[in-house]
Coordinates of C-alpha atoms and ligand atoms in Angstrom, one line a residue:
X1 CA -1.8 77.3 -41.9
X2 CA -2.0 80.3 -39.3
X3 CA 0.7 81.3 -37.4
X4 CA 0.2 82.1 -34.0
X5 CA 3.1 82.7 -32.7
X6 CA 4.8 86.4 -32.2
X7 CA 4.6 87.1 -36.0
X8 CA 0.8 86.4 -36.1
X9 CA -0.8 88.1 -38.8
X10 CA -4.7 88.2 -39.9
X11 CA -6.5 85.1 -41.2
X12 CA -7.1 85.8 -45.0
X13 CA -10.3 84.6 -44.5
X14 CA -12.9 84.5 -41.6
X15 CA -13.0 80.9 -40.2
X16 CA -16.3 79.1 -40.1
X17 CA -17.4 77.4 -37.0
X18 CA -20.1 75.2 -36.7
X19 CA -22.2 74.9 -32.8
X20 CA -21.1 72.1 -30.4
X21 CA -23.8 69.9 -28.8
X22 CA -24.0 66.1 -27.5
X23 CA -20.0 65.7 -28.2
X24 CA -19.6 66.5 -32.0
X25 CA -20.1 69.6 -34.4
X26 CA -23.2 71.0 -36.5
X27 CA -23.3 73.4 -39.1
X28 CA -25.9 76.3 -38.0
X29 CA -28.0 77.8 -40.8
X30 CA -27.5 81.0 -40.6
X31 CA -24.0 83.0 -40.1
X32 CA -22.7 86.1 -37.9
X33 CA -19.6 87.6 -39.5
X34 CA -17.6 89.1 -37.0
X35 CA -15.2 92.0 -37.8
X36 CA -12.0 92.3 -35.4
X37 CA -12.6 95.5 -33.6
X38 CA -8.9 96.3 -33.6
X39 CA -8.4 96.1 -37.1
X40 CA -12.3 96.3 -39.3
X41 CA -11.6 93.0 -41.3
X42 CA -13.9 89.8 -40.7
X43 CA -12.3 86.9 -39.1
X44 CA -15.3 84.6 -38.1
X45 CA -18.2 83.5 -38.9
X46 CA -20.6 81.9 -36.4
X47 CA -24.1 79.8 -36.3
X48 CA -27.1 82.5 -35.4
X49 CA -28.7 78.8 -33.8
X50 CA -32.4 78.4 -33.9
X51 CA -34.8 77.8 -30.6
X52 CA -35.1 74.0 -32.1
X53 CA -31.0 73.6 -32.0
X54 CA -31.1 75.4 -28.0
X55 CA -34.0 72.9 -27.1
X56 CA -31.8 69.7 -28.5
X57 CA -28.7 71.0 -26.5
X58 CA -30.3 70.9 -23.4
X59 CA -32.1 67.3 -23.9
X60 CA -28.7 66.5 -24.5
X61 CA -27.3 67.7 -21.4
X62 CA -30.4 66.7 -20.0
X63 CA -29.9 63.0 -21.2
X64 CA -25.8 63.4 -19.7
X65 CA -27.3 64.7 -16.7
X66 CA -29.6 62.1 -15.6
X67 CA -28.2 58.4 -16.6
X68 CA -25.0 59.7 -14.6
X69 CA -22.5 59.3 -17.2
X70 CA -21.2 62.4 -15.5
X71 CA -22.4 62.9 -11.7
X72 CA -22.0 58.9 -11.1
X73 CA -18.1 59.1 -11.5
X74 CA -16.1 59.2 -9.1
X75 CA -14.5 62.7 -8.5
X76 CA -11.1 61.8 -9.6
X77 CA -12.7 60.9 -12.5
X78 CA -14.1 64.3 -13.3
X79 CA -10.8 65.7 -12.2
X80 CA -9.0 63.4 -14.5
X81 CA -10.8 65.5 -17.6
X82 CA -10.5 68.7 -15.9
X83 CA -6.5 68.4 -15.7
X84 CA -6.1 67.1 -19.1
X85 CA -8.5 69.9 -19.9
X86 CA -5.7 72.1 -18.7
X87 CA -3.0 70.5 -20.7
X88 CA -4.3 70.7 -24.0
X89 CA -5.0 74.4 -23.1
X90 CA -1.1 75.3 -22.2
X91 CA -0.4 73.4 -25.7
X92 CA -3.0 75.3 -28.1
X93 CA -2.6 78.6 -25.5
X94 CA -1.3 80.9 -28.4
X95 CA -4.2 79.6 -30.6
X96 CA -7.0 80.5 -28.4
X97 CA -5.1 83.6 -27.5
X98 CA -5.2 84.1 -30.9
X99 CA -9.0 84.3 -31.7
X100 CA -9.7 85.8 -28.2
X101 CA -7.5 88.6 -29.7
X102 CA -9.3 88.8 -33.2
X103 CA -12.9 88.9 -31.5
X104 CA -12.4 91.0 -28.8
X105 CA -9.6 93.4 -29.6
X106 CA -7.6 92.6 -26.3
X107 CA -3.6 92.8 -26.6
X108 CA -2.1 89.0 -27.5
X109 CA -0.2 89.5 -24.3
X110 CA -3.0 90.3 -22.0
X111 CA -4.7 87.2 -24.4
X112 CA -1.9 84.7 -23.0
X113 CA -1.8 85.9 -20.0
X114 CA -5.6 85.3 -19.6
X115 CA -4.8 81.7 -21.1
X116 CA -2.6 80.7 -18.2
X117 CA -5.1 82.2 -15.7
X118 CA -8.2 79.7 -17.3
X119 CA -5.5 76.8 -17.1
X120 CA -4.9 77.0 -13.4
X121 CA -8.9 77.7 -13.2
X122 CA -9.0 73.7 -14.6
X123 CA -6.3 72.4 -12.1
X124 CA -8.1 74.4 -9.0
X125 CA -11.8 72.7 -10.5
X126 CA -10.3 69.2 -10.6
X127 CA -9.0 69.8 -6.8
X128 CA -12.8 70.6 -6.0
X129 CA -13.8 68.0 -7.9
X130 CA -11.8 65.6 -5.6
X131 CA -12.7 67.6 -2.2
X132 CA -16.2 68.7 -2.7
X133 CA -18.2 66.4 -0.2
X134 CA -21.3 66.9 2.2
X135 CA -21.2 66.9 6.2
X136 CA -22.2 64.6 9.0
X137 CA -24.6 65.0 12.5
X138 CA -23.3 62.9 15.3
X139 CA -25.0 65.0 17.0
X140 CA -28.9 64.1 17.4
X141 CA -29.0 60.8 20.2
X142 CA -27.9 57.5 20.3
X143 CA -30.6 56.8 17.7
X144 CA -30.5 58.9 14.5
X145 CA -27.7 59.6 12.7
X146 CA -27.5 62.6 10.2
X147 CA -25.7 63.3 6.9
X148 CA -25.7 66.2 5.0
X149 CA -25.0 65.3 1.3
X150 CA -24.0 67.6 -1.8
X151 CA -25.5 66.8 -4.9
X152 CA -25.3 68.7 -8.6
X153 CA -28.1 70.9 -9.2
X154 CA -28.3 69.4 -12.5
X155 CA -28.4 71.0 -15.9
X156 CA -27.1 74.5 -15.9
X157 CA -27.5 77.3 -18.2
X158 CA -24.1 79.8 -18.6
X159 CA -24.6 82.8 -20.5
X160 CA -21.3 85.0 -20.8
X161 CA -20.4 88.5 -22.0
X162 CA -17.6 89.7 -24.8
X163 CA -15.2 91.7 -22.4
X164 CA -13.3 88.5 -21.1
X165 CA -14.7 85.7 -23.6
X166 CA -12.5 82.8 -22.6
X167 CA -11.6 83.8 -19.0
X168 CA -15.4 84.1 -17.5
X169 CA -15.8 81.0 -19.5
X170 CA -13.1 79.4 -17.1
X171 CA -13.6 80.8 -14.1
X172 CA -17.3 78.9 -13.9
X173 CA -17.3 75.4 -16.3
X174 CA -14.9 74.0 -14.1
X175 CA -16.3 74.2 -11.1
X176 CA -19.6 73.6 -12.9
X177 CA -18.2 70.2 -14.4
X178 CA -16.5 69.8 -11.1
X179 CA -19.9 69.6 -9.2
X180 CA -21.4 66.8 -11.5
X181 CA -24.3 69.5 -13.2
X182 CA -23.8 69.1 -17.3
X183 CA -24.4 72.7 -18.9
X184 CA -25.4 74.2 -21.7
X185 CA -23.2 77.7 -22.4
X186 CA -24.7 81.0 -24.6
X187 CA -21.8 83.2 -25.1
X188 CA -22.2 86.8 -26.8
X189 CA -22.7 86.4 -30.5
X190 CA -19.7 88.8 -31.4
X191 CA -17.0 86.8 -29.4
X192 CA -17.8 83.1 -29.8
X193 CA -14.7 81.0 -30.8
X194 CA -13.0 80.3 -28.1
X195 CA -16.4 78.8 -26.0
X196 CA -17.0 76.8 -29.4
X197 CA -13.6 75.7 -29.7
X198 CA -13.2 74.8 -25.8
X199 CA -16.3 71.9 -26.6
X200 CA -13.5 69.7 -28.8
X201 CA -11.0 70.5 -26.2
X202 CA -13.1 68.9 -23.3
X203 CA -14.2 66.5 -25.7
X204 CA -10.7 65.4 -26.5
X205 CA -9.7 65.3 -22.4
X206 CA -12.6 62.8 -21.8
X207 CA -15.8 64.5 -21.2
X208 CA -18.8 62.4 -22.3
X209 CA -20.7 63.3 -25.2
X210 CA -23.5 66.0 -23.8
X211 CA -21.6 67.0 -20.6
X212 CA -20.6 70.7 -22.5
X213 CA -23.1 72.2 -25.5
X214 CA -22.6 75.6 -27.0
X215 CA -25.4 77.0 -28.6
X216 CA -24.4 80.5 -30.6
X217 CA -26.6 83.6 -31.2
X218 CA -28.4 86.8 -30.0
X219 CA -29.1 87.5 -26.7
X220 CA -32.7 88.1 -27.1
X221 CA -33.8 84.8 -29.0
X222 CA -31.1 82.3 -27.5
X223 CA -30.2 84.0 -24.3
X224 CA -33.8 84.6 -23.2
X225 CA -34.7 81.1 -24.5
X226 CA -32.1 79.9 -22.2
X227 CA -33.1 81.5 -19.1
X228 CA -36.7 80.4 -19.2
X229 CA -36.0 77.2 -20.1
X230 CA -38.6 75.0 -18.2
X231 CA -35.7 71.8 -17.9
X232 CA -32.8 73.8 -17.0
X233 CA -32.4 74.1 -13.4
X234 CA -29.6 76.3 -12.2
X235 CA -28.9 79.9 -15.0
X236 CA -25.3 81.6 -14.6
X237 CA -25.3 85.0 -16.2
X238 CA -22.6 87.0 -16.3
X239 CA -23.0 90.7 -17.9
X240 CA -25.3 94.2 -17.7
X241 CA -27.1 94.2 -14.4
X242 CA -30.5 95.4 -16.5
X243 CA -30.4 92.0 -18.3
X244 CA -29.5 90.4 -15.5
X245 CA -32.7 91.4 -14.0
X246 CA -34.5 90.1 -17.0
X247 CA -33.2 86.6 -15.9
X248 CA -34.3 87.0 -12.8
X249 CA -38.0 87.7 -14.0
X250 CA -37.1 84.8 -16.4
X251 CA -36.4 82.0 -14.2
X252 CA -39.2 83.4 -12.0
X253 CA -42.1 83.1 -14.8
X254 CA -40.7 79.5 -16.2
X255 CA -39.3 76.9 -13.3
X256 CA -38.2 79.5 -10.5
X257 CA -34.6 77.9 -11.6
X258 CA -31.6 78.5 -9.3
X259 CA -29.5 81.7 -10.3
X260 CA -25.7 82.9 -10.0
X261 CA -25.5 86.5 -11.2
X262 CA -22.6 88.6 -11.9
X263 CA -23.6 92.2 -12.8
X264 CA -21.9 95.3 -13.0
X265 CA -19.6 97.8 -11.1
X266 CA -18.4 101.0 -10.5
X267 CA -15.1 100.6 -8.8
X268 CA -13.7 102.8 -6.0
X269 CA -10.1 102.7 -5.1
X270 CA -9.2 104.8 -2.2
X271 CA -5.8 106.6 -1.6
X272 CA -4.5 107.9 1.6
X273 CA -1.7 110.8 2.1
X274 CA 0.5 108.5 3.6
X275 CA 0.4 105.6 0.7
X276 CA 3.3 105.6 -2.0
X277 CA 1.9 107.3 -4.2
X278 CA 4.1 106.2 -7.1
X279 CA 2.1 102.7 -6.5
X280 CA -1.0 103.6 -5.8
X281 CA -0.7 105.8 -9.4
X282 CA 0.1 102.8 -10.8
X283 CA -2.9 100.5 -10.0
X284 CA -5.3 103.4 -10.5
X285 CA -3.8 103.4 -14.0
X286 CA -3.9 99.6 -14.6
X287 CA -7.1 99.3 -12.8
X288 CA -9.0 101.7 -15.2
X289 CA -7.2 100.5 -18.6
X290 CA -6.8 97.0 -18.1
X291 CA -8.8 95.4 -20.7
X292 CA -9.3 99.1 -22.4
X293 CA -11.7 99.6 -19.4
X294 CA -14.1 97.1 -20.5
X295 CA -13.8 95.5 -17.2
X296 CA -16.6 94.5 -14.5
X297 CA -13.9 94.9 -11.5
X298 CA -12.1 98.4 -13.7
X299 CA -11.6 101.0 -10.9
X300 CA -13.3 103.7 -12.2
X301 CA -13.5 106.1 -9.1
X302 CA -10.4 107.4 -7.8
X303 CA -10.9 109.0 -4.3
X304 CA -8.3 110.1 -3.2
X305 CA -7.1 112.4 0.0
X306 CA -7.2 116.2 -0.6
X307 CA -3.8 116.9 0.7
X308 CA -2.0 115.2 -2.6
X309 CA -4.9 115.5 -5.0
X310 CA -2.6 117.3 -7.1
X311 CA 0.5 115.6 -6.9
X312 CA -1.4 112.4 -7.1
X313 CA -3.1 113.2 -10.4
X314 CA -0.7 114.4 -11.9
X315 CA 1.8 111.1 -11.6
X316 CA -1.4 108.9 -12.6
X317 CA -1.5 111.5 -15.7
X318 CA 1.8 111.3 -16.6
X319 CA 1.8 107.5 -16.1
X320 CA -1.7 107.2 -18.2
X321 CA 0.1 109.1 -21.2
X322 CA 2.6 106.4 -21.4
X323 CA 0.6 103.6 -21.7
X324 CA 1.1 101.9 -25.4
X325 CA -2.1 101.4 -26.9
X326 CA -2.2 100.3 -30.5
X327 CA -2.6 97.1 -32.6
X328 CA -3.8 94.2 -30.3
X329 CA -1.7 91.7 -32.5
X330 CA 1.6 93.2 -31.2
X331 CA 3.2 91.9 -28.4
X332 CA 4.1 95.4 -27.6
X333 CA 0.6 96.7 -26.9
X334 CA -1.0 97.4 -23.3
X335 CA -4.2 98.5 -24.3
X336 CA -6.2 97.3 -27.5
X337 CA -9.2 98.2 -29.4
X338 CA -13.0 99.0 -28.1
X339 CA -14.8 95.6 -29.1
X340 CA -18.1 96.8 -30.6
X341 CA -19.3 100.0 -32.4
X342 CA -22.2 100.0 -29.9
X343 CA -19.2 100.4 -26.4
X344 CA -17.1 102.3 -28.4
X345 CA -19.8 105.3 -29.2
X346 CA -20.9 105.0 -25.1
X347 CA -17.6 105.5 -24.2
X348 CA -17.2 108.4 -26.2
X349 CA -20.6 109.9 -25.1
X350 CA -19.9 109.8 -21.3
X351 CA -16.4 111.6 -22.4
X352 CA -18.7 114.5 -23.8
X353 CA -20.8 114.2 -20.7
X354 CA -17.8 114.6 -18.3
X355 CA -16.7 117.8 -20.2
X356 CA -20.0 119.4 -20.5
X357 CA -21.0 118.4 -16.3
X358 CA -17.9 120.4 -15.4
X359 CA -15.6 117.5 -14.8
X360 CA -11.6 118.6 -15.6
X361 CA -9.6 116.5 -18.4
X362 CA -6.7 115.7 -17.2
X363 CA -5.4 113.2 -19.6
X364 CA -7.1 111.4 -22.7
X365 CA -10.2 112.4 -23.9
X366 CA -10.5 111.2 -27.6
X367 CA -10.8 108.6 -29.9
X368 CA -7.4 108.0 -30.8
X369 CA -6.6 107.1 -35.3
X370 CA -4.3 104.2 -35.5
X371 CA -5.9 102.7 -38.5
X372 CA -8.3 100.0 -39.3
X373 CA -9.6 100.1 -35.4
X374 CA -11.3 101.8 -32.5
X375 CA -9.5 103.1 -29.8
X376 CA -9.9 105.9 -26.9
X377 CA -6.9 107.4 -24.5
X378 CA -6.9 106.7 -21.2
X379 CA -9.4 109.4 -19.7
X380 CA -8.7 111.1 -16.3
X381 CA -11.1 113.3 -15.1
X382 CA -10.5 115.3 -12.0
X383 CA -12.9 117.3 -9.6
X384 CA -16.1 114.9 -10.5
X385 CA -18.6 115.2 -8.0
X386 CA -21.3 111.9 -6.9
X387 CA -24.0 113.7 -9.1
X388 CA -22.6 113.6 -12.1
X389 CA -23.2 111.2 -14.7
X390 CA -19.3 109.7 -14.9
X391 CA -19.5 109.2 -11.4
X392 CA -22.7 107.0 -11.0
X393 CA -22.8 104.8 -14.0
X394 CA -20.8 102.3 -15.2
X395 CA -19.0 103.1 -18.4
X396 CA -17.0 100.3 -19.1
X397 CA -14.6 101.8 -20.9
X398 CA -11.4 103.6 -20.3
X399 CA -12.8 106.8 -18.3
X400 CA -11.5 107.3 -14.5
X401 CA -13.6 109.8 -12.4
X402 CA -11.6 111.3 -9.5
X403 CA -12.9 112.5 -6.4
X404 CA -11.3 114.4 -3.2
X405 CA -12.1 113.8 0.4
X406 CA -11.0 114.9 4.0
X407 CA -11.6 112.1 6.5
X408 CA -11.8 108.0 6.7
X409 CA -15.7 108.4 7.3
X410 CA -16.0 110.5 3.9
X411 CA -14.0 108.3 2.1
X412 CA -16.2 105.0 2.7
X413 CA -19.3 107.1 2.6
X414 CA -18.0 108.1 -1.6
X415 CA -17.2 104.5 -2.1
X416 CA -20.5 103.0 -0.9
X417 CA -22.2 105.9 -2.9
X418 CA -23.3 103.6 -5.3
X419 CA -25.5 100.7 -6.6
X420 CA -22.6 98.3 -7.6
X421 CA -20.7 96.2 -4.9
X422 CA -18.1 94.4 -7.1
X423 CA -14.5 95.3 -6.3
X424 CA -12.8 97.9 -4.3
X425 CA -9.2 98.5 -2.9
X426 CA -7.7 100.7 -0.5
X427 CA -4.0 102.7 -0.7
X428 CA -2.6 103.3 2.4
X429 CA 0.6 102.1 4.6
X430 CA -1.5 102.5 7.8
X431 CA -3.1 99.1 8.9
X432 CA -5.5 100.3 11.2
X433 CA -7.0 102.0 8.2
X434 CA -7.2 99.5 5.9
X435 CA -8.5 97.8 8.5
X436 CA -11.4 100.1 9.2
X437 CA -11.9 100.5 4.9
X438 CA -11.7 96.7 4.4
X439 CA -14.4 96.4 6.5
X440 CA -17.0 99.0 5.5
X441 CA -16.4 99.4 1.4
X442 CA -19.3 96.6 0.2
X443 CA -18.0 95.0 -2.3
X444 CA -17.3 91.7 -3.1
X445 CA -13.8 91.4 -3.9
X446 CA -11.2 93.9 -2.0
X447 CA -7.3 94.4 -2.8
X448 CA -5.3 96.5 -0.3
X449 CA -2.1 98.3 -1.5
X450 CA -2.4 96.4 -4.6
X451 CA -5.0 96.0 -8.0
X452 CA -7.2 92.8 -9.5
X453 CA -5.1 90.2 -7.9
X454 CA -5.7 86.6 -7.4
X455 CA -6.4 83.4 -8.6
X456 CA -9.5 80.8 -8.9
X457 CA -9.0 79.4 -5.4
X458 CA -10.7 82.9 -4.1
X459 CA -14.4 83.5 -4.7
X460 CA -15.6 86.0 -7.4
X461 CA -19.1 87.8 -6.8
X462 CA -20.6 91.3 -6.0
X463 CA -22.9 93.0 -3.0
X464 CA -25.6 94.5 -4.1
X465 CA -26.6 94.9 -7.4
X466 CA -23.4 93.4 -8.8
X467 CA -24.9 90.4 -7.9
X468 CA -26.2 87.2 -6.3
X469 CA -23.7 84.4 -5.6
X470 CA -19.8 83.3 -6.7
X471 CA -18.0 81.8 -8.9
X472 CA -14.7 79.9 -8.4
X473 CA -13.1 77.7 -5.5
X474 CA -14.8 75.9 -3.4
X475 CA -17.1 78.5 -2.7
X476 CA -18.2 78.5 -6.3
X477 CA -17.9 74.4 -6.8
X478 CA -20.8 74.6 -3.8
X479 CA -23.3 76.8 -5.9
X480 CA -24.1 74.5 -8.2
X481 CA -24.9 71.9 -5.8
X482 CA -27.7 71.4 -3.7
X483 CA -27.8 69.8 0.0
X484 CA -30.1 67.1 1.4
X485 CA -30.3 66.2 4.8
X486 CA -30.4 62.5 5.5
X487 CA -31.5 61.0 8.8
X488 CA -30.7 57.6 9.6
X489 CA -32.3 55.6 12.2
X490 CA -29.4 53.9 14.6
X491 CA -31.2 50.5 16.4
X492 CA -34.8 49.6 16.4
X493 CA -37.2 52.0 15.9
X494 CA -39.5 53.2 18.9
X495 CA -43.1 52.7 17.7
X496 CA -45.7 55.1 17.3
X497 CA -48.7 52.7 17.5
X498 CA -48.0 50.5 20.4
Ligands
NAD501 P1 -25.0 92.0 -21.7 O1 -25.8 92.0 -20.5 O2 -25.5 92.9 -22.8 O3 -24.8 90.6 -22.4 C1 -24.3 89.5 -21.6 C2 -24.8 88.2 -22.3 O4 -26.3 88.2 -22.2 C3 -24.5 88.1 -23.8 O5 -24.3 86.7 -24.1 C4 -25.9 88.5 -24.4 O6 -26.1 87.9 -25.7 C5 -26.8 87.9 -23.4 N1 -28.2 88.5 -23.4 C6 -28.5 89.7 -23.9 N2 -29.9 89.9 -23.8 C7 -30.3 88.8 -23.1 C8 -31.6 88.4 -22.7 N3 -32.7 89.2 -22.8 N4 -31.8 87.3 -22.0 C9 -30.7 86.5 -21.8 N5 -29.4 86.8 -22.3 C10 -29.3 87.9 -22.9 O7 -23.5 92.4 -21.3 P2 -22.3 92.7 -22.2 O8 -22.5 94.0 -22.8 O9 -22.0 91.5 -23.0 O10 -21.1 92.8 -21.0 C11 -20.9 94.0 -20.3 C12 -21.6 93.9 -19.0 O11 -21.2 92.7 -18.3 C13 -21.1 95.0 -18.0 O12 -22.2 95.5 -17.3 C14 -20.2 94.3 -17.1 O13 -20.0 95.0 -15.8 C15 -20.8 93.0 -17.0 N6 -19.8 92.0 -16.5 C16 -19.8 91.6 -15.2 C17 -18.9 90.7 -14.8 C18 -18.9 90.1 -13.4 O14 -18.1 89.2 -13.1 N7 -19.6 90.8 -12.5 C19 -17.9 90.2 -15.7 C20 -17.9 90.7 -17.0 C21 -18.9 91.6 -17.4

């Protein structure tokens, strides 16, 4: 029996899942053995699922979908599931945690904490699922009557990354389930548990068999399968923004299927002189190594005001040397391990870039040897300029690019300087200005005087080429519905042919 509590130590064997579709497990044929990044020893092994075993998950959903086993319940119904969802999370939190932790290579704390975050995802989608309703027209004569009415888009596809396994998972099937659509989820074949294990979960809270599949394996077989499925009608992809633009051609060449994207970033967070520093230091610091980096909203571009360049960098230095960063098991740990081979040698790379483009190290720089795992420092890198290499793309790692500027206009001119509109957020105790920054940044979420703060009741999605779309709340319940507009005739009709 494992123990997940505080003393949690590694399975001595990798567990075996099987894949989840129409309400009950199956064993895959083939296996993926996945070594925990943080400490190089396997700890699961999931189905590589065949085309066939895709094609069968979404007739099932397909089958939940369209006898209305699901979309003909009442709301409260749906939210009835989606809150017992939630309680059998908070009670097998520490196990999920857990294999979040052994896949991923996040801290346990950070793991927990991202636990509690997915349970209030549930109880916000069973709110939408009780509130999510159409509109009316009492507006067009004595002699029509209009209604606008919200209907699920039907069977959606979810394809997810490995950075935040569980939490992405969250933040979209309940406000998918909430809508009515059934769905079919691919998550990234090296972090694959916890969307496996969250099928019995919902199955156990009430869902009807076929309402949740899970279909494990590679991106290009399953994942492309998936998005030019002719009978799926809505994809959600979260990850890169280049395969995020194979979806698009995707869903264009097979049913021109409705699509939520949510692509990369490069994150600018803007200090002014007259911010507290001490703070602002702070959330550049937790911005850029939350998650070891490996974060779609990370701030990665510091821009900050010429007149405390120095000062400023050098608090975010000192506060970036103490940051613990070790063994994701121990409760002790801020930053964990890189989670595949394949990050961990781009991370490394754009390091060497920034040194050999002229950037200056200011703190980190190097893989760091804490046995077993793969880690990197906390990176600062001061006097980067837009050309460079650690200034445009997004690393996704721990690497934070600082730039200097002189005025407001030159500040929102370096954050805009970029593909990405994800995330932004603006230092400053001045309102007028973060007023005027607010405004202009494009990006999709914003924080002012503060760093990745929130909940599910706020919308999640990027400008540009982070994206298309958003997640969570009500404004995410709504994308996977459709509206038709119904006209009712009031009275007798006046004829045509007299
Ligand atoms: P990725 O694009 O490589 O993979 C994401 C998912 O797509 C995985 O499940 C993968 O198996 C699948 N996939 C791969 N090739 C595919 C194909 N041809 N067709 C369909 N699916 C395919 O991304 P990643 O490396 O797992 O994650 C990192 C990226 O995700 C970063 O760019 C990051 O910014 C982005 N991301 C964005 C958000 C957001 O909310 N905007 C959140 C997390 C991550």
């Amino acid at each position: 029996m494992l123990d997940f509590t505080d003393r949690a130590t590694l399975p001595d064997a990798p567990r075996e899942f099987g894949f989840w579709s129409d309400g009950s497990w199956h064993k895959g044929g083939a296996l993926f053995e996945r070594r925990s990044p943080g400490h190089g020893v396997p700890v699961t092994l999931t189905p590589r699922c065949t085309v066939d075993d895709l094609n069968a998950a979404v007739a099932a959903a397909r089958r939940a979908f369209e006898d209305r086993r699901w979309a003909g319940l009442p709301g409260a119904d749906r939210a009835g599931v989606l809150l017992r969802t939630a309680d059998i999370l908070r009670r097998r939190r520490d196990e999920i945690a857990y294999w979040e932790v052994l896949e991923n290579g996040k801290p346990i704390s950070q793991a927990r904490g991202e636990i509690d975050h997915c349970i209030a995802c549930f109880e916000v989608g069973a709110g939408a699922a009780r509130l999510l309703h159409g509109d009316s027209f009492n507006s067009l004569g004595d002699g029509l009557f209009g209604m606008v009415l919200r209907e699920p888009v039907g069977v959606v596809g979810l394809i997810t990354p490995w950075n935040f396994p569980f939490l992405i998972l969250c933040e979209r099937i309940p406000f998918i389930l909430a809508s009515g659509c059934t769905v079919v989820v691919k998550p990234s074949e090296v972090t694959s548990a916890t969307t496996l294990l969250l099928g019995e979960i919902l199955s156990e809270a009430g869902a009807p068999d076929g309402v949740y599949n899970v279909v494990t394996g590679s991106g290009r077989t399953i994942g492309q399968a998936l998005s030019e499925h002719p009978d799926v009608d809505m994809l959600s992809f979260t990850g890169s923004t280049s395969v995020g633009r194979s979806c698009v051609h995707a869903a264009a060449d097979s049913n021109f299927k409705k699509l939520g994207l949510e692509l990369g970033g490069k994150n600018p967070i803007i200090v002014f002189a007259d911010s507290d520093l001490e703070d602002a230091a702070d959330g550049a610091a937790f911005g850029i190594s939350f998650n070891t980096g490996q974060c779609c909203v990370s701030s990665s571009r510091v821009i900050v005001e010429r007149s405390v360049a120095r000062e400023f960098e050098d608090i975010l230095a000192a506060k970036m040397a103490k940051i613990v960063v070790g063994d994701p098991l121990q409760t002790k740990t801020q930053v964990g391990a890189i989670t595949t081979d394949a990050q961990n040698s781009t991370i490394l790379s754009y390091i060497d870039k920034g040194k050999a483009e002229g950037a200056r190290l200011v703190a980190g720089g190097q893989a760091l040897d804490l046995g077993g795992g793969q880690y990197i420092a906390p990176t600062l890198f001061s006097g980067v300029t837009p050309g460079m290499s650690i200034a445009r793309d997004e690393i996704f790692g721990p690497v934070l690019s600082s730039f200097h500027f002189d005025t407001v206009e030159e500040a929102i001119g370096l954050a805009n300087d970029t593909v990405y509109g994800l995330a932004a957020s603006v230092w400053t105790k001045n309102i007028d200005k973060a007023l005027v920054v607010t405004r202009r940044v494009r990006a999709g979420r914003f924080w002012v005087n503060t760093i990745m703060a929130g909940g599910p009741e706020m919308p999640l999605g990027g400008f540009k080429q982070s994206g298309w779309g958003r997640e969570a709340g009500m404004y995410g319940v709504e994308e996977y519905t459709q509206v038709k507009s119904v006209h009712i005739e009031v009275g007798k009709r006046a004829h045509w042919i007299k």
